[in-house]
XYZ file of N, CA and C in Angstrom:
465
model
N 59.781 -1.232 45.253
C 60.145 -2.132 45.476
C 61.877 -2.266 44.153
N 63.233 -2.610 44.589
C 63.192 -2.417 43.544
C 62.947 -3.277 42.525
N 63.683 -4.384 41.822
C 62.949 -5.020 41.889
C 62.156 -4.473 40.432
N 61.493 -3.835 40.500
C 60.311 -3.468 40.352
C 60.685 -2.555 39.196
N 61.680 -2.262 39.386
C 62.410 -0.751 38.067
C 62.172 -1.127 37.136
N 62.763 -2.575 36.232
C 63.910 -3.597 35.989
C 61.518 -3.715 34.467
N 61.046 -4.210 35.488
C 59.615 -5.144 34.526
C 58.781 -4.629 33.691
N 60.162 -3.160 33.265
C 59.896 -3.332 31.478
C 60.588 -3.529 30.295
N 61.587 -3.447 31.041
C 62.710 -4.290 30.320
C 62.555 -5.515 29.601
N 62.821 -5.999 28.349
C 62.015 -7.372 28.117
C 63.343 -8.770 29.363
N 63.168 -9.445 29.577
C 63.644 -10.367 29.539
C 64.578 -11.296 28.954
N 65.627 -12.086 29.389
C 66.541 -12.324 28.709
C 67.500 -13.983 29.248
N 67.978 -14.327 28.587
C 68.492 -16.223 29.229
C 69.887 -15.934 29.245
N 70.570 -17.036 30.491
C 71.688 -17.051 30.799
C 71.517 -17.901 30.455
N 72.747 -18.669 29.928
C 73.048 -20.005 30.939
C 74.557 -20.277 31.642
N 74.807 -20.681 32.548
C 75.613 -21.290 33.606
C 76.410 -22.922 33.387
N 75.507 -23.380 31.948
C 75.568 -24.870 31.609
C 76.881 -25.528 32.100
N 76.784 -26.328 33.047
C 78.622 -26.702 33.674
C 79.775 -26.228 34.291
N 79.012 -25.256 34.768
C 80.141 -24.459 35.409
C 80.486 -25.299 36.690
N 82.644 -25.334 36.742
C 82.755 -26.166 38.147
C 83.111 -25.192 38.944
N 82.962 -23.881 37.910
C 83.982 -22.817 39.564
C 82.846 -22.043 39.838
N 81.586 -22.421 40.125
C 80.131 -21.613 40.555
C 80.727 -21.490 42.276
N 79.911 -20.663 42.617
C 80.568 -20.996 43.578
C 79.089 -19.576 44.902
N 79.120 -19.771 45.452
C 78.289 -18.155 46.463
C 77.977 -17.006 45.931
N 80.146 -17.357 46.001
C 80.426 -15.754 45.041
C 79.687 -15.648 43.812
N 79.387 -16.423 42.354
C 78.796 -15.851 41.805
C 78.118 -15.570 41.906
N 77.177 -15.881 42.945
C 75.704 -16.202 42.359
C 74.952 -14.558 43.647
N 76.027 -14.183 44.317
C 75.590 -12.834 44.939
C 76.339 -12.245 44.015
N 77.052 -11.892 43.266
C 77.819 -11.183 42.182
C 76.252 -10.524 41.384
N 75.804 -12.729 40.811
C 74.538 -11.681 40.502
C 73.837 -10.829 40.642
N 73.540 -11.107 42.330
C 72.582 -10.692 43.158
C 72.380 -8.705 43.046
N 73.512 -8.785 43.274
C 74.158 -7.333 44.060
C 73.728 -6.161 42.778
N 74.139 -6.853 41.671
C 74.626 -6.126 40.456
C 72.949 -5.880 39.337
N 71.713 -7.052 40.190
C 70.462 -7.218 39.461
C 70.444 -7.661 38.038
N 70.975 -8.205 38.282
C 71.373 -9.909 36.810
C 69.508 -10.237 37.201
N 69.368 -11.205 38.023
C 67.873 -11.148 38.317
C 66.945 -9.912 37.452
N 66.795 -9.567 38.290
C 65.834 -8.524 37.382
C 64.877 -8.807 36.107
N 66.327 -9.266 35.216
C 65.879 -8.824 33.751
C 66.067 -10.914 33.167
N 66.119 -11.583 34.073
C 66.460 -13.169 33.772
C 64.442 -13.646 33.945
N 65.151 -13.893 32.577
C 63.448 -14.870 32.599
C 63.425 -16.037 32.272
N 64.896 -16.823 32.195
C 65.488 -18.514 31.404
C 66.943 -18.293 32.116
N 66.854 -19.042 33.204
C 68.420 -19.715 33.858
C 68.890 -20.869 33.668
N 69.481 -21.194 33.331
C 70.277 -22.932 32.932
C 71.694 -22.775 33.459
N 70.984 -23.629 34.028
C 72.222 -23.993 35.763
C 72.025 -25.922 35.771
N 72.123 -26.163 34.681
C 72.186 -27.152 33.987
C 73.878 -28.045 34.733
N 73.247 -29.368 35.593
C 75.321 -28.911 35.653
C 76.604 -28.415 37.029
N 75.778 -27.721 37.441
C 77.208 -26.486 37.875
C 76.904 -26.824 39.132
N 77.866 -27.287 39.367
C 78.438 -28.293 39.767
C 78.742 -27.349 41.648
N 79.223 -26.664 41.842
C 79.173 -25.986 42.982
C 77.489 -25.228 43.200
N 76.534 -25.208 42.882
C 75.186 -24.937 43.270
C 74.404 -25.375 44.391
N 73.948 -25.577 45.266
C 73.792 -25.920 46.623
C 72.017 -25.868 47.215
N 71.412 -26.245 47.946
C 70.877 -25.552 48.675
C 70.714 -24.408 49.037
N 71.916 -24.436 49.463
C 71.403 -22.836 50.076
C 71.450 -21.410 49.098
N 72.339 -21.915 47.784
C 72.415 -21.034 47.354
C 70.785 -20.927 46.201
N 70.578 -21.582 46.260
C 68.841 -21.634 45.628
C 68.456 -20.803 46.301
N 68.374 -21.703 47.768
C 67.451 -20.506 48.440
C 67.224 -19.197 49.153
N 68.759 -19.038 49.206
C 68.838 -17.934 50.250
C 69.657 -17.097 48.607
N 70.264 -17.019 47.538
C 70.304 -16.071 46.133
C 69.001 -16.320 45.833
N 68.800 -17.723 44.404
C 67.631 -17.394 43.530
C 66.586 -17.217 44.274
N 65.439 -17.888 44.548
C 64.742 -18.005 45.201
C 64.291 -17.397 46.680
N 65.340 -17.260 47.260
C 65.335 -15.107 47.283
C 64.714 -14.251 47.476
N 63.828 -13.569 46.615
C 63.141 -12.245 45.669
C 64.631 -12.192 44.823
N 65.873 -12.398 44.068
C 66.494 -11.696 43.700
C 66.425 -11.613 42.365
N 65.425 -12.756 41.861
C 65.766 -13.613 40.247
C 63.822 -13.045 40.465
N 63.308 -12.190 40.635
C 61.512 -11.749 40.640
C 60.708 -12.641 39.863
N 61.327 -12.201 37.822
C 60.655 -12.360 36.534
C 60.668 -13.521 36.204
N 61.784 -14.822 37.188
C 62.094 -15.756 36.480
C 61.101 -17.079 35.778
N 61.006 -17.690 34.615
C 60.088 -18.197 34.301
C 60.023 -19.666 34.434
N 62.059 -19.459 33.628
C 62.452 -20.520 33.472
C 63.498 -21.237 33.888
N 64.067 -22.020 35.047
C 65.424 -22.710 35.475
C 65.525 -24.014 34.919
N 66.369 -25.213 34.534
C 66.913 -25.503 34.534
C 67.556 -26.137 36.414
N 68.083 -27.392 36.329
C 68.480 -26.876 37.701
C 69.218 -28.833 37.166
N 69.115 -28.942 36.517
C 69.504 -30.760 36.218
C 71.096 -30.902 36.428
N 71.466 -32.300 36.690
C 71.897 -32.570 37.145
C 72.858 -31.815 38.239
N 72.835 -31.454 38.337
C 72.928 -30.314 39.840
C 73.506 -30.827 40.853
N 73.921 -32.043 41.072
C 73.813 -33.246 42.329
C 73.893 -32.659 43.735
N 74.141 -31.877 44.177
C 73.857 -31.690 45.503
C 72.595 -31.090 46.570
N 71.570 -30.895 45.442
C 70.373 -29.716 45.363
C 70.458 -31.064 45.684
N 69.407 -31.248 46.763
C 68.065 -31.824 48.087
C 66.250 -31.806 47.130
N 65.398 -32.552 48.290
C 63.943 -31.975 48.857
C 63.609 -30.172 49.182
N 64.821 -29.447 50.163
C 64.941 -28.122 50.428
C 65.678 -27.636 48.511
N 65.969 -27.623 48.543
C 65.923 -26.803 46.779
C 64.705 -26.420 46.006
N 64.563 -27.867 46.435
C 63.627 -28.146 45.281
C 61.956 -27.519 45.857
N 61.846 -27.260 47.035
C 61.323 -26.752 48.002
C 61.044 -25.253 47.566
N 62.382 -24.815 47.681
C 62.199 -23.200 47.465
C 61.947 -22.547 46.711
N 61.279 -23.576 45.494
C 61.435 -23.170 44.174
C 59.724 -22.009 44.241
N 58.705 -22.516 45.035
C 57.703 -22.123 45.344
C 57.500 -20.075 45.207
N 58.548 -20.036 46.036
C 58.441 -18.463 45.594
C 59.176 -17.447 44.525
N 58.875 -18.369 43.682
C 59.552 -17.683 42.385
C 57.949 -18.449 41.366
N 57.079 -17.023 41.341
C 55.791 -16.598 41.747
C 56.083 -16.997 40.215
N 56.596 -16.587 39.068
C 56.030 -16.717 37.374
C 57.025 -17.572 36.741
N 57.270 -18.664 37.871
C 58.564 -19.525 37.840
C 56.647 -20.614 36.450
N 56.946 -20.921 34.449
C 56.424 -22.001 34.281
C 57.115 -22.985 33.536
N 58.636 -22.760 34.199
C 59.291 -24.241 33.820
C 60.266 -25.212 34.671
N 60.370 -25.802 35.041
C 61.645 -26.656 35.363
C 62.301 -27.623 35.813
N 63.495 -28.244 35.704
C 64.022 -28.911 35.334
C 64.759 -29.776 37.028
N 64.038 -30.682 36.719
C 65.395 -30.799 38.083
C 65.635 -32.324 37.607
N 65.524 -33.113 36.411
C 66.034 -34.267 36.412
C 68.028 -34.697 36.473
N 68.086 -35.936 36.731
C 68.991 -36.960 37.390
C 69.526 -35.413 38.611
N 68.718 -34.826 39.361
C 69.680 -34.323 40.407
C 69.055 -35.236 41.771
N 70.235 -37.035 41.472
C 69.979 -37.843 42.115
C 69.346 -37.658 43.659
N 69.218 -36.335 44.264
C 69.252 -36.282 46.195
C 68.284 -36.156 46.477
N 66.615 -35.905 44.468
C 65.072 -35.514 44.625
C 64.213 -35.882 44.416
N 63.436 -36.732 45.275
C 62.841 -37.311 45.037
C 61.068 -37.030 44.719
N 59.844 -37.657 43.603
C 59.402 -37.230 43.314
C 58.311 -36.738 44.228
N 58.204 -37.542 45.475
C 57.472 -37.060 46.581
C 58.186 -34.506 46.870
N 58.670 -34.401 46.383
C 59.526 -33.255 46.286
C 58.524 -32.514 45.496
N 59.053 -33.025 44.362
C 58.678 -32.167 43.361
C 56.941 -32.572 43.580
N 56.401 -33.027 43.802
C 54.924 -32.734 44.176
C 54.312 -32.549 44.747
N 54.985 -31.855 46.364
C 54.549 -31.320 47.639
C 54.958 -29.499 46.708
N 55.936 -29.583 46.310
C 56.382 -28.110 46.078
C 55.167 -28.280 44.770
N 55.231 -28.414 43.827
C 54.146 -28.335 43.020
C 52.540 -27.832 42.595
N 52.363 -28.808 44.366
C 50.741 -28.646 45.126
C 50.982 -27.754 45.074
N 51.300 -27.197 46.230
C 52.081 -25.593 47.007
C 52.648 -24.731 45.645
N 52.598 -24.393 44.585
C 52.950 -23.063 43.605
C 52.012 -22.790 43.247
N 52.227 -20.466 43.140
C 51.054 -20.043 42.816
C 50.538 -20.767 41.663
N 51.352 -21.122 40.597
C 51.541 -21.470 39.377
C 49.983 -22.534 39.643
N 50.037 -23.688 39.129
C 49.575 -24.951 40.234
C 48.453 -24.445 39.891
N 47.725 -23.237 40.555
C 46.581 -22.627 40.449
C 46.154 -21.593 39.901
N 47.181 -20.558 38.564
C 46.008 -20.167 37.909
C 46.958 -20.429 36.964
N 47.410 -22.320 36.862
C 47.022 -22.722 34.851
C 48.722 -22.386 34.742
N 49.569 -21.354 35.028
C 50.989 -20.578 34.742
C 52.198 -22.088 34.409
N 52.062 -22.767 35.975
C 53.061 -23.561 35.991
C 52.925 -25.355 35.134
N 53.317 -25.177 33.857
C 52.816 -25.529 32.582
C 53.475 -26.809 31.719
N 55.171 -26.783 32.965
C 56.297 -27.688 32.039
C 57.034 -27.946 33.497
N 57.214 -29.566 33.683
C 57.655 -30.161 35.047
C 58.419 -31.223 34.171
N 59.819 -31.495 34.275
C 60.618 -32.328 33.690
C 62.167 -32.277 35.363
N 61.334 -33.923 34.956
C 62.206 -34.820 37.194
C 62.323 -35.564 36.329
N 63.378 -36.354 35.602
C 63.541 -37.507 35.464
C 64.643 -38.514 35.776
N 64.587 -39.187 35.716
C 66.321 -40.330 36.103
C 65.550 -39.929 38.185
N 64.157 -39.923 38.261
C 64.317 -39.548 40.077
C 63.245 -40.544 41.086
N 63.080 -41.429 39.495
C 62.096 -42.939 40.649
C 60.991 -42.353 40.516
N 60.129 -41.996 39.304
C 58.967 -42.355 39.433
C 58.103 -43.419 40.033
N 56.923 -43.153 40.653
C 56.685 -44.800 40.929
C 54.862 -44.298 40.039
N 54.056 -45.375 39.168
C 52.634 -45.457 38.511
C 51.604 -43.987 40.113
N 51.708 -44.583 41.069
C 51.148 -43.561 42.532
C 51.579 -42.150 42.090
N 53.313 -42.697 41.950
C 53.945 -40.137 41.670
C 53.079 -40.106 40.761
N 53.095 -40.728 39.793
C 52.362 -40.216 38.413
C 51.407 -39.393 38.736
N 50.454 -40.355 38.678
C 48.545 -40.242 39.070
C 48.459 -38.671 39.676
N 49.548 -39.122 41.317
C 49.142 -37.894 42.116
C 49.557 -36.563 41.626
N 50.848 -36.587 40.395
C 51.304 -35.591 40.992
C 50.233 -35.014 39.192
N 49.941 -36.150 38.374
C 48.614 -35.240 36.766
C 47.205 -35.027 38.067
N 47.363 -35.462 38.829
C 45.817 -35.859 39.398
C 45.415 -33.833 39.747
N 46.605 -33.186 39.797
C 46.715 -31.490 40.480
C 47.119 -31.160 39.038
N 48.325 -32.108 38.221
C 48.303 -30.165 37.066
C 47.758 -30.909 34.924
N 46.810 -32.106 35.014
C 46.555 -32.190 33.865
C 46.034 -31.155 33.305
N 45.141 -30.153 34.102
C 43.823 -29.488 33.104
C 45.417 -29.149 32.379
N 46.730 -28.350 32.501
C 47.030 -27.216 31.713
C 48.290 -27.481 32.422
N 49.472 -28.685 31.733
C 50.489 -29.136 31.779
C 51.375 -29.559 29.894
N 51.939 -28.669 29.431
C 51.952 -29.037 27.946
C 53.358 -29.808 28.246
N 54.300 -29.678 28.920
C 55.021 -30.672 28.968
C 55.683 -31.262 30.675
N 55.549 -32.610 30.014
C 56.183 -33.693 30.989
C 57.257 -34.604 31.144
N 59.338 -34.873 32.173
C 58.774 -35.663 31.207
C 60.223 -37.070 32.633
N 59.901 -37.416 32.691
C 59.889 -38.628 34.355
C 60.475 -39.370 33.627
N 60.277 -40.165 32.594
C 61.499 -41.075 32.851
C 62.700 -41.344 33.072
């Protein structure tokens, strides 16, 4: 496996915070350069060109195998399809989809239920504010995360 040749390297961080010009080409270039093999943290907060397709077919397709923290906050084009693809990021420990108004609490609940980190107790931080959480949705999320959750933002 090509990505495993980088496992011995320390994990880095990359922020594309509010990058207005990001496109599929930006993320494909990162993929071809094996940038994702060395990233533990990726901040895509407010990245205007970020779409379900880019998240599903590039970031969650195996090109970022060691990703532990991912911020998609205020990435307004993303939908529940993008959230569902996060289940493929097996090392994910923390994610933020707050302010993504096309994502609903049930999208977050379904992904967290299916994510391997939930069963292993390694998915410990969930930030999903501004999505219209109800008491019932919050209770559902906490019913299977409360033992391991260290950070939660739903306000």
